[in-house]
mmCIF file of C-alpha atoms and ligand atoms in Angstrom:
data_model
loop_
_atom_site.group_PDB
_atom_site.id
_atom_site.type_symbol
_atom_site.label_atom_id
_atom_site.label_comp_id
_atom_site.label_asym_id
_atom_site.label_seq_id
_atom_site.Cartn_x
_atom_site.Cartn_y
_atom_site.Cartn_z
ATOM 1 C CA UNK A 1 97.497 -15.889 -2.102
ATOM 2 C CA UNK A 2 94.957 -18.093 -0.358
ATOM 3 C CA UNK A 3 92.500 -20.568 -1.846
ATOM 4 C CA UNK A 4 89.057 -19.843 -0.434
ATOM 5 C CA UNK A 5 85.730 -21.584 -0.939
ATOM 6 C CA UNK A 6 82.505 -19.576 -1.098
ATOM 7 C CA UNK A 7 78.996 -21.078 -0.799
ATOM 8 C CA UNK A 8 75.904 -18.977 -1.530
ATOM 9 C CA UNK A 9 76.003 -16.302 -4.211
ATOM 10 C CA UNK A 10 72.892 -14.269 -3.488
ATOM 11 C CA UNK A 11 72.892 -10.477 -3.178
ATOM 12 C CA UNK A 12 75.540 -10.501 -0.447
ATOM 13 C CA UNK A 13 77.606 -13.603 -1.254
ATOM 14 C CA UNK A 14 78.123 -12.597 -4.861
ATOM 15 C CA UNK A 15 79.615 -9.212 -3.864
ATOM 16 C CA UNK A 16 81.736 -10.682 -1.062
ATOM 17 C CA UNK A 17 83.174 -13.462 -3.209
ATOM 18 C CA UNK A 18 83.857 -10.936 -5.981
ATOM 19 C CA UNK A 19 85.945 -8.851 -3.584
ATOM 20 C CA UNK A 20 88.063 -11.878 -2.620
ATOM 21 C CA UNK A 21 88.699 -12.527 -6.324
ATOM 22 C CA UNK A 22 89.488 -8.875 -7.062
ATOM 23 C CA UNK A 23 92.041 -8.958 -4.238
ATOM 24 C CA UNK A 24 93.841 -11.720 -6.149
ATOM 25 C CA UNK A 25 92.784 -14.798 -4.193
ATOM 26 C CA UNK A 26 91.837 -18.104 -5.747
ATOM 27 C CA UNK A 27 88.144 -18.735 -5.035
ATOM 28 C CA UNK A 28 86.051 -21.835 -5.694
ATOM 29 C CA UNK A 29 82.332 -21.051 -5.590
ATOM 30 C CA UNK A 30 79.104 -23.024 -5.285
ATOM 31 C CA UNK A 31 75.474 -21.965 -5.402
ATOM 32 C CA UNK A 32 72.291 -24.044 -5.309
ATOM 33 C CA UNK A 33 71.150 -22.385 -8.562
ATOM 34 C CA UNK A 34 74.227 -22.832 -10.723
ATOM 35 C CA UNK A 35 73.500 -19.857 -13.020
ATOM 36 C CA UNK A 36 74.510 -17.430 -10.251
ATOM 37 C CA UNK A 37 78.109 -18.693 -10.509
ATOM 38 C CA UNK A 38 78.602 -17.167 -13.981
ATOM 39 C CA UNK A 39 79.486 -13.563 -12.940
ATOM 40 C CA UNK A 40 82.102 -14.932 -10.523
ATOM 41 C CA UNK A 41 83.590 -17.199 -13.185
ATOM 42 C CA UNK A 42 84.047 -14.059 -15.295
ATOM 43 C CA UNK A 43 86.159 -12.690 -12.435
ATOM 44 C CA UNK A 44 88.283 -15.846 -12.350
ATOM 45 C CA UNK A 45 86.445 -18.158 -9.941
ATOM 46 C CA UNK A 46 86.251 -21.891 -10.440
ATOM 47 C CA UNK A 47 82.962 -23.684 -9.748
ATOM 48 C CA UNK A 48 82.804 -26.587 -7.301
ATOM 49 C CA UNK A 49 80.364 -29.459 -7.731
ATOM 50 C CA UNK A 50 79.286 -29.707 -4.103
ATOM 51 C CA UNK A 51 79.923 -28.041 -0.718
ATOM 52 C CA UNK A 52 81.697 -31.293 0.255
ATOM 53 C CA UNK A 53 84.205 -30.973 -2.577
ATOM 54 C CA UNK A 54 84.931 -27.344 -1.695
ATOM 55 C CA UNK A 55 85.465 -27.881 2.037
ATOM 56 C CA UNK A 56 87.700 -30.844 1.211
ATOM 57 C CA UNK A 57 89.885 -28.663 -1.069
ATOM 58 C CA UNK A 58 89.964 -25.193 0.491
ATOM 59 C CA UNK A 59 91.761 -24.139 3.662
ATOM 60 C CA UNK A 60 88.835 -21.847 4.537
ATOM 61 C CA UNK A 61 85.306 -21.966 3.104
ATOM 62 C CA UNK A 62 82.893 -19.064 3.616
ATOM 63 C CA UNK A 63 79.114 -19.340 3.353
ATOM 64 C CA UNK A 64 76.399 -16.691 2.907
ATOM 65 C CA UNK A 65 73.042 -18.443 2.903
ATOM 66 C CA UNK A 66 69.451 -17.328 3.341
ATOM 67 C CA UNK A 67 68.383 -18.625 6.746
ATOM 68 C CA UNK A 68 68.731 -21.441 9.319
ATOM 69 C CA UNK A 69 67.125 -24.039 7.016
ATOM 70 C CA UNK A 70 69.528 -23.184 4.180
ATOM 71 C CA UNK A 71 72.555 -23.118 6.510
ATOM 72 C CA UNK A 72 71.666 -26.563 7.914
ATOM 73 C CA UNK A 73 70.904 -28.014 4.478
ATOM 74 C CA UNK A 74 74.266 -26.935 3.063
ATOM 75 C CA UNK A 75 76.173 -28.248 6.076
ATOM 76 C CA UNK A 76 74.547 -31.675 6.275
ATOM 77 C CA UNK A 77 74.098 -34.680 3.997
ATOM 78 C CA UNK A 78 76.423 -36.735 1.829
ATOM 79 C CA UNK A 79 77.474 -33.701 -0.247
ATOM 80 C CA UNK A 80 77.423 -31.196 2.591
ATOM 81 C CA UNK A 81 80.106 -29.094 4.264
ATOM 82 C CA UNK A 82 80.650 -31.486 7.171
ATOM 83 C CA UNK A 83 81.210 -34.445 4.799
ATOM 84 C CA UNK A 84 84.217 -32.714 3.241
ATOM 85 C CA UNK A 85 85.773 -30.808 6.085
ATOM 86 C CA UNK A 86 88.521 -32.265 8.255
ATOM 87 C CA UNK A 87 92.218 -31.847 8.938
ATOM 88 C CA UNK A 88 91.570 -28.574 10.782
ATOM 89 C CA UNK A 89 90.254 -26.826 7.686
ATOM 90 C CA UNK A 90 87.951 -23.882 8.402
ATOM 91 C CA UNK A 91 84.249 -23.200 7.813
ATOM 92 C CA UNK A 92 83.060 -19.627 8.318
ATOM 93 C CA UNK A 93 79.276 -19.275 8.150
ATOM 94 C CA UNK A 94 78.375 -15.627 7.517
ATOM 95 C CA UNK A 95 74.615 -16.245 7.104
ATOM 96 C CA UNK A 96 72.246 -14.647 9.611
ATOM 97 C CA UNK A 97 70.913 -17.513 11.714
ATOM 98 C CA UNK A 98 69.987 -17.989 15.377
ATOM 99 C CA UNK A 99 72.509 -18.990 18.027
ATOM 100 C CA UNK A 100 71.199 -22.572 18.309
ATOM 101 C CA UNK A 101 71.613 -23.172 14.586
ATOM 102 C CA UNK A 102 75.149 -21.763 14.696
ATOM 103 C CA UNK A 103 75.975 -24.095 17.596
ATOM 104 C CA UNK A 104 74.484 -27.102 15.773
ATOM 105 C CA UNK A 105 76.590 -26.380 12.681
ATOM 106 C CA UNK A 106 79.676 -25.796 14.843
ATOM 107 C CA UNK A 107 79.174 -29.206 16.475
ATOM 108 C CA UNK A 108 78.865 -30.957 13.088
ATOM 109 C CA UNK A 109 81.969 -29.248 11.693
ATOM 110 C CA UNK A 110 84.159 -29.848 14.736
ATOM 111 C CA UNK A 111 82.985 -33.484 15.037
ATOM 112 C CA UNK A 112 84.238 -33.934 11.455
ATOM 113 C CA UNK A 113 87.659 -32.516 12.354
ATOM 114 C CA UNK A 114 87.153 -28.979 11.041
ATOM 115 C CA UNK A 115 87.266 -25.577 12.729
ATOM 116 C CA UNK A 116 84.165 -23.342 12.868
ATOM 117 C CA UNK A 117 83.553 -19.624 13.071
ATOM 118 C CA UNK A 118 80.234 -17.824 12.767
ATOM 119 C CA UNK A 119 80.534 -14.399 11.185
ATOM 120 C CA UNK A 120 77.178 -12.774 10.341
ATOM 121 C CA UNK A 121 77.479 -9.309 8.864
ATOM 122 C CA UNK A 122 75.968 -5.908 9.416
ATOM 123 C CA UNK A 123 75.679 -3.825 6.250
ATOM 124 C CA UNK A 124 73.761 -4.337 3.053
ATOM 125 C CA UNK A 125 74.405 -4.730 -0.703
ATOM 126 C CA UNK A 126 76.471 -1.546 -1.152
ATOM 127 C CA UNK A 127 78.786 -2.167 1.857
ATOM 128 C CA UNK A 128 79.181 -5.757 0.588
ATOM 129 C CA UNK A 129 80.254 -4.377 -2.800
ATOM 130 C CA UNK A 130 82.495 -1.737 -1.214
ATOM 131 C CA UNK A 131 84.100 -4.187 1.237
ATOM 132 C CA UNK A 132 82.884 -2.172 4.228
ATOM 133 C CA UNK A 133 80.779 -4.731 6.104
ATOM 134 C CA UNK A 134 80.871 -5.113 9.887
ATOM 135 C CA UNK A 135 81.694 -8.768 10.521
ATOM 136 C CA UNK A 136 80.527 -10.230 13.841
ATOM 137 C CA UNK A 137 82.841 -13.195 14.432
ATOM 138 C CA UNK A 138 82.620 -15.800 17.181
ATOM 139 C CA UNK A 139 83.862 -19.342 17.666
ATOM 140 C CA UNK A 140 87.320 -20.787 16.987
ATOM 141 C CA UNK A 141 89.815 -17.993 17.658
ATOM 142 C CA UNK A 142 92.615 -19.584 15.596
ATOM 143 C CA UNK A 143 90.274 -19.664 12.595
ATOM 144 C CA UNK A 144 89.366 -16.038 13.304
ATOM 145 C CA UNK A 145 93.039 -15.114 13.017
ATOM 146 C CA UNK A 146 93.394 -17.151 9.820
ATOM 147 C CA UNK A 147 90.264 -15.585 8.302
ATOM 148 C CA UNK A 148 91.225 -11.993 9.201
ATOM 149 C CA UNK A 149 92.955 -11.223 5.871
ATOM 150 C CA UNK A 150 89.710 -12.170 4.074
ATOM 151 C CA UNK A 151 87.600 -10.235 6.593
ATOM 152 C CA UNK A 152 89.763 -7.182 5.934
ATOM 153 C CA UNK A 153 88.877 -7.439 2.242
ATOM 154 C CA UNK A 154 85.145 -7.961 2.837
ATOM 155 C CA UNK A 155 84.671 -5.624 5.781
ATOM 156 C CA UNK A 156 85.821 -2.516 7.612
ATOM 157 C CA UNK A 157 85.559 -3.976 11.116
ATOM 158 C CA UNK A 158 85.500 -7.529 12.428
ATOM 159 C CA UNK A 159 85.329 -7.820 16.216
ATOM 160 C CA UNK A 160 85.788 -11.244 17.856
ATOM 161 C CA UNK A 161 82.824 -11.769 20.197
ATOM 162 C CA UNK A 162 83.644 -15.039 21.996
ATOM 163 C CA UNK A 163 81.941 -18.432 21.906
ATOM 164 C CA UNK A 164 79.734 -19.593 19.015
ATOM 165 C CA UNK A 165 76.295 -18.030 19.413
ATOM 166 C CA UNK A 166 77.526 -14.576 20.403
ATOM 167 C CA UNK A 167 77.848 -13.487 16.762
ATOM 168 C CA UNK A 168 74.284 -14.580 15.962
ATOM 169 C CA UNK A 169 72.960 -12.885 19.097
ATOM 170 C CA UNK A 170 74.726 -9.606 18.280
ATOM 171 C CA UNK A 171 73.436 -9.709 14.711
ATOM 172 C CA UNK A 172 69.835 -10.411 15.786
ATOM 173 C CA UNK A 173 69.908 -7.570 18.327
ATOM 174 C CA UNK A 174 71.180 -5.136 15.684
ATOM 175 C CA UNK A 175 68.548 -6.160 13.127
ATOM 176 C CA UNK A 176 65.774 -6.182 15.705
ATOM 177 C CA UNK A 177 66.584 -2.540 16.442
ATOM 178 C CA UNK A 178 66.688 -1.810 12.708
ATOM 179 C CA UNK A 179 63.289 -3.442 12.077
ATOM 180 C CA UNK A 180 61.670 -1.429 14.867
ATOM 181 C CA UNK A 181 63.296 1.789 13.650
ATOM 182 C CA UNK A 182 62.097 1.218 10.106
ATOM 183 C CA UNK A 183 58.453 0.660 11.083
ATOM 184 C CA UNK A 184 58.503 3.741 13.357
ATOM 185 C CA UNK A 185 60.091 5.724 10.521
ATOM 186 C CA UNK A 186 57.456 4.473 8.035
ATOM 187 C CA UNK A 187 54.676 5.568 10.374
ATOM 188 C CA UNK A 188 56.312 8.966 10.737
ATOM 189 C CA UNK A 189 56.545 9.402 6.963
ATOM 190 C CA UNK A 190 52.900 8.279 6.518
ATOM 191 C CA UNK A 191 51.680 10.700 9.173
ATOM 192 C CA UNK A 192 53.765 13.533 7.751
ATOM 193 C CA UNK A 193 52.346 13.050 4.244
ATOM 194 C CA UNK A 194 48.778 12.690 5.549
ATOM 195 C CA UNK A 195 49.300 15.947 7.451
ATOM 196 C CA UNK A 196 50.237 17.753 4.262
ATOM 197 C CA UNK A 197 53.932 17.991 5.142
ATOM 198 C CA UNK A 198 56.632 17.773 2.479
ATOM 199 C CA UNK A 199 58.368 14.371 2.647
ATOM 200 C CA UNK A 200 61.735 15.719 1.486
ATOM 201 C CA UNK A 201 61.583 18.389 4.184
ATOM 202 C CA UNK A 202 60.905 15.703 6.805
ATOM 203 C CA UNK A 203 64.001 13.787 5.681
ATOM 204 C CA UNK A 204 66.042 16.985 5.806
ATOM 205 C CA UNK A 205 64.846 17.842 9.325
ATOM 206 C CA UNK A 206 65.579 14.286 10.543
ATOM 207 C CA UNK A 207 69.010 14.201 8.881
ATOM 208 C CA UNK A 208 70.131 17.352 10.631
ATOM 209 C CA UNK A 209 69.008 16.387 14.125
ATOM 210 C CA UNK A 210 69.701 13.661 16.650
ATOM 211 C CA UNK A 211 67.719 11.156 14.538
ATOM 212 C CA UNK A 212 69.965 11.535 11.496
ATOM 213 C CA UNK A 213 71.270 8.165 10.295
ATOM 214 C CA UNK A 214 72.245 6.491 6.993
ATOM 215 C CA UNK A 215 69.249 4.141 7.063
ATOM 216 C CA UNK A 216 66.639 6.921 7.251
ATOM 217 C CA UNK A 217 68.480 8.778 4.480
ATOM 218 C CA UNK A 218 68.733 5.827 2.063
ATOM 219 C CA UNK A 219 65.401 4.137 2.824
ATOM 220 C CA UNK A 220 63.579 7.481 3.116
ATOM 221 C CA UNK A 221 64.254 8.197 -0.541
ATOM 222 C CA UNK A 222 62.736 4.798 -1.462
ATOM 223 C CA UNK A 223 59.651 5.362 0.718
ATOM 224 C CA UNK A 224 58.890 8.712 -0.869
ATOM 225 C CA UNK A 225 59.183 7.246 -4.376
ATOM 226 C CA UNK A 226 57.339 4.059 -3.323
ATOM 227 C CA UNK A 227 59.962 2.168 -5.298
ATOM 228 C CA UNK A 228 61.793 -0.672 -3.573
ATOM 229 C CA UNK A 229 64.810 -2.056 -5.513
ATOM 230 C CA UNK A 230 66.238 -4.810 -3.328
ATOM 231 C CA UNK A 231 69.352 -4.407 -1.218
ATOM 232 C CA UNK A 232 68.063 -6.335 1.790
ATOM 233 C CA UNK A 233 65.126 -8.632 0.985
ATOM 234 C CA UNK A 234 62.157 -7.966 3.270
ATOM 235 C CA UNK A 235 61.687 -11.714 3.896
ATOM 236 C CA UNK A 236 65.147 -11.848 5.502
ATOM 237 C CA UNK A 237 64.393 -8.955 7.868
ATOM 238 C CA UNK A 238 61.165 -10.678 8.924
ATOM 239 C CA UNK A 239 63.199 -13.842 9.523
ATOM 240 C CA UNK A 240 65.618 -11.851 11.702
ATOM 241 C CA UNK A 241 62.766 -10.343 13.734
ATOM 242 C CA UNK A 242 61.280 -13.820 14.190
ATOM 243 C CA UNK A 243 64.634 -15.212 15.367
ATOM 244 C CA UNK A 244 65.189 -12.273 17.742
ATOM 245 C CA UNK A 245 61.716 -12.812 19.232
ATOM 246 C CA UNK A 246 62.480 -16.510 19.711
ATOM 247 C CA UNK A 247 65.687 -15.549 21.524
ATOM 248 C CA UNK A 248 63.681 -13.148 23.687
ATOM 249 C CA UNK A 249 61.169 -15.896 24.480
ATOM 250 C CA UNK A 250 63.934 -18.260 25.548
ATOM 251 C CA UNK A 251 65.434 -15.628 27.841
ATOM 252 C CA UNK A 252 62.132 -14.259 29.157
ATOM 253 C CA UNK A 253 62.953 -10.793 27.803
ATOM 254 C CA UNK A 254 59.821 -8.821 26.790
ATOM 255 C CA UNK A 255 60.139 -7.428 23.234
ATOM 256 C CA UNK A 256 56.909 -5.517 22.672
ATOM 257 C CA UNK A 257 58.146 -3.157 19.953
ATOM 258 C CA UNK A 258 59.923 -5.910 18.018
ATOM 259 C CA UNK A 259 56.822 -8.135 18.178
ATOM 260 C CA UNK A 260 54.744 -5.331 16.665
ATOM 261 C CA UNK A 261 57.357 -4.645 13.989
ATOM 262 C CA UNK A 262 57.380 -8.354 13.140
ATOM 263 C CA UNK A 263 53.613 -8.308 12.549
ATOM 264 C CA UNK A 264 53.948 -5.321 10.207
ATOM 265 C CA UNK A 265 56.731 -7.067 8.262
ATOM 266 C CA UNK A 266 54.558 -10.207 8.056
ATOM 267 C CA UNK A 267 51.742 -8.154 6.516
ATOM 268 C CA UNK A 268 54.115 -6.704 3.917
ATOM 269 C CA UNK A 269 55.423 -10.192 3.188
ATOM 270 C CA UNK A 270 51.889 -11.581 2.823
ATOM 271 C CA UNK A 271 51.040 -8.715 0.469
ATOM 272 C CA UNK A 272 53.701 -9.902 -1.989
ATOM 273 C CA UNK A 273 56.733 -7.856 -0.915
ATOM 274 C CA UNK A 274 58.925 -10.736 0.351
ATOM 275 C CA UNK A 275 61.602 -10.187 -2.292
ATOM 276 C CA UNK A 276 61.388 -6.383 -2.326
ATOM 277 C CA UNK A 277 63.653 -4.270 -0.177
ATOM 278 C CA UNK A 278 62.902 -3.879 3.551
ATOM 279 C CA UNK A 279 61.724 -0.350 2.726
ATOM 280 C CA UNK A 280 58.587 -1.976 1.239
ATOM 281 C CA UNK A 281 57.364 -2.479 4.811
ATOM 282 C CA UNK A 282 55.972 1.007 4.235
ATOM 283 C CA UNK A 283 53.257 -0.534 2.018
ATOM 284 C CA UNK A 284 51.837 -2.277 5.094
ATOM 285 C CA UNK A 285 51.696 1.061 6.914
ATOM 286 C CA UNK A 286 50.462 3.749 4.585
ATOM 287 C CA UNK A 287 47.813 1.707 2.773
ATOM 288 C CA UNK A 288 45.990 0.933 5.999
ATOM 289 C CA UNK A 289 44.290 4.188 6.884
ATOM 290 C CA UNK A 290 41.266 3.714 9.107
ATOM 291 C CA UNK A 291 39.016 6.322 7.539
HETATM 292 P P1 NAP B 301 69.634 -13.872 -1.068
HETATM 293 O O1 NAP B 301 69.999 -12.938 -2.168
HETATM 294 O O2 NAP B 301 68.210 -14.265 -0.887
HETATM 295 O O3 NAP B 301 70.567 -15.178 -1.218
HETATM 296 C C1 NAP B 301 70.295 -16.322 -0.458
HETATM 297 C C2 NAP B 301 71.277 -17.415 -0.790
HETATM 298 O O4 NAP B 301 70.935 -18.591 -0.043
HETATM 299 C C3 NAP B 301 71.271 -17.825 -2.271
HETATM 300 O O5 NAP B 301 72.576 -18.183 -2.651
HETATM 301 C C4 NAP B 301 70.356 -19.039 -2.256
HETATM 302 O O6 NAP B 301 70.556 -19.925 -3.324
HETATM 303 C C5 NAP B 301 70.794 -19.687 -0.960
HETATM 304 N N1 NAP B 301 69.828 -20.662 -0.462
HETATM 305 C C6 NAP B 301 68.577 -20.428 -0.020
HETATM 306 N N2 NAP B 301 68.001 -21.570 0.400
HETATM 307 C C7 NAP B 301 68.915 -22.550 0.181
HETATM 308 C C8 NAP B 301 68.921 -23.942 0.424
HETATM 309 N N3 NAP B 301 67.869 -24.579 0.971
HETATM 310 N N4 NAP B 301 70.027 -24.649 0.077
HETATM 311 C C9 NAP B 301 71.103 -24.029 -0.468
HETATM 312 N N5 NAP B 301 71.162 -22.699 -0.691
HETATM 313 C C10 NAP B 301 70.077 -21.970 -0.357
HETATM 314 O O7 NAP B 301 70.068 -13.287 0.347
HETATM 315 P P2 NAP B 301 71.201 -12.224 0.747
HETATM 316 O O8 NAP B 301 70.594 -10.876 0.779
HETATM 317 O O9 NAP B 301 72.428 -12.476 -0.024
HETATM 318 O O10 NAP B 301 71.406 -12.642 2.278
HETATM 319 C C11 NAP B 301 72.145 -13.790 2.660
HETATM 320 C C12 NAP B 301 72.204 -13.824 4.185
HETATM 321 O O11 NAP B 301 72.804 -12.615 4.657
HETATM 322 C C13 NAP B 301 70.838 -13.899 4.876
HETATM 323 O O12 NAP B 301 70.968 -14.662 6.046
HETATM 324 C C14 NAP B 301 70.528 -12.450 5.218
HETATM 325 O O13 NAP B 301 69.661 -12.338 6.329
HETATM 326 C C15 NAP B 301 71.924 -11.937 5.540
HETATM 327 N N6 NAP B 301 72.144 -10.503 5.338
HETATM 328 C C16 NAP B 301 71.651 -9.870 4.226
HETATM 329 C C17 NAP B 301 71.878 -8.519 4.071
HETATM 330 C C18 NAP B 301 71.351 -7.755 2.885
HETATM 331 O O14 NAP B 301 71.303 -6.518 2.980
HETATM 332 N N7 NAP B 301 70.971 -8.368 1.776
HETATM 333 C C19 NAP B 301 72.617 -7.808 5.032
HETATM 334 C C20 NAP B 301 73.143 -8.490 6.129
HETATM 335 C C21 NAP B 301 72.889 -9.842 6.274
HETATM 336 P P3 NAP B 301 69.693 -19.782 -4.685
HETATM 337 O O15 NAP B 301 70.386 -18.717 -5.485
HETATM 338 O O16 NAP B 301 69.745 -21.125 -5.294
HETATM 339 O O17 NAP B 301 68.301 -19.384 -4.284
#
């Protein structure tokens, strides 16, 4: 059995680290707020003092952190990932960040003698719990091969996409599509209800046609109840839209729909829904009637 490190025990990291433990691996965990380590300790994890200590001890350390600022903060500094890594040990950052951040972290890790792989994931809380994530790996191919047994526990599919940056780009494209779909869906639900249509019937009609998909089914139920228990925090989707738009700017690719979706997510965030589920973007749509 391997000895893995795991940094970042939020909604996703907690479930992913738990699956590594349940599969019988030794896991040393770290989280900025120490209290979040307790459920993993109950499953047999040990707690590391710093990211540096964990990357110095573990053959492969995984991370699942909020955003580019968090990913950089955990990698750098006297107690950071890069300070402990070396000897070809591996660092696999599974956080959703932009390609430039992934490349910056890769440079710091490899300069310190470690190997780096980015591996952002597609799939939310339930797939993380079920071990059915889609893992978008890119970077050091030898580390990819070494990390595959862990990926097979955490996910159902883990394609290797090439050089560092390609994983982040794939992830941002996927979430940009999702953000646009969710705002269009929210507008459809709002219009249907305003028109006197039955919301459940709308979901049924969508589910049985070409627009049927798991996201409309699961988020549709939340929209109709106007109840948003968090699987994917809305603030993280808005971050992903922002990062996708920045990528589009750099490449000169117009992204009109994504830019509009981003503004709607920003309104929901400003209205106090940052930590609610992405489905709460609906609040920024249906409360804004113009009559
Ligand atoms: P989350 O519950 O908000 O957890 C965020 C984690 O990042 C926590 O462990 C948090 O530590 C840590 N963190 C934040 N800022 C930090 C900093 N400056 N220094 C050190 N640690 C910091 O988020 P999540 O839903 O697990 O998502 C994690 C990542 O996966 C994000 O990039 C998100 O976009 C991506 N993702 C999420 C989903 C989803 O459905 N939830 C799906 C796919 C991808 P504290 O506990 O101390 O705050």
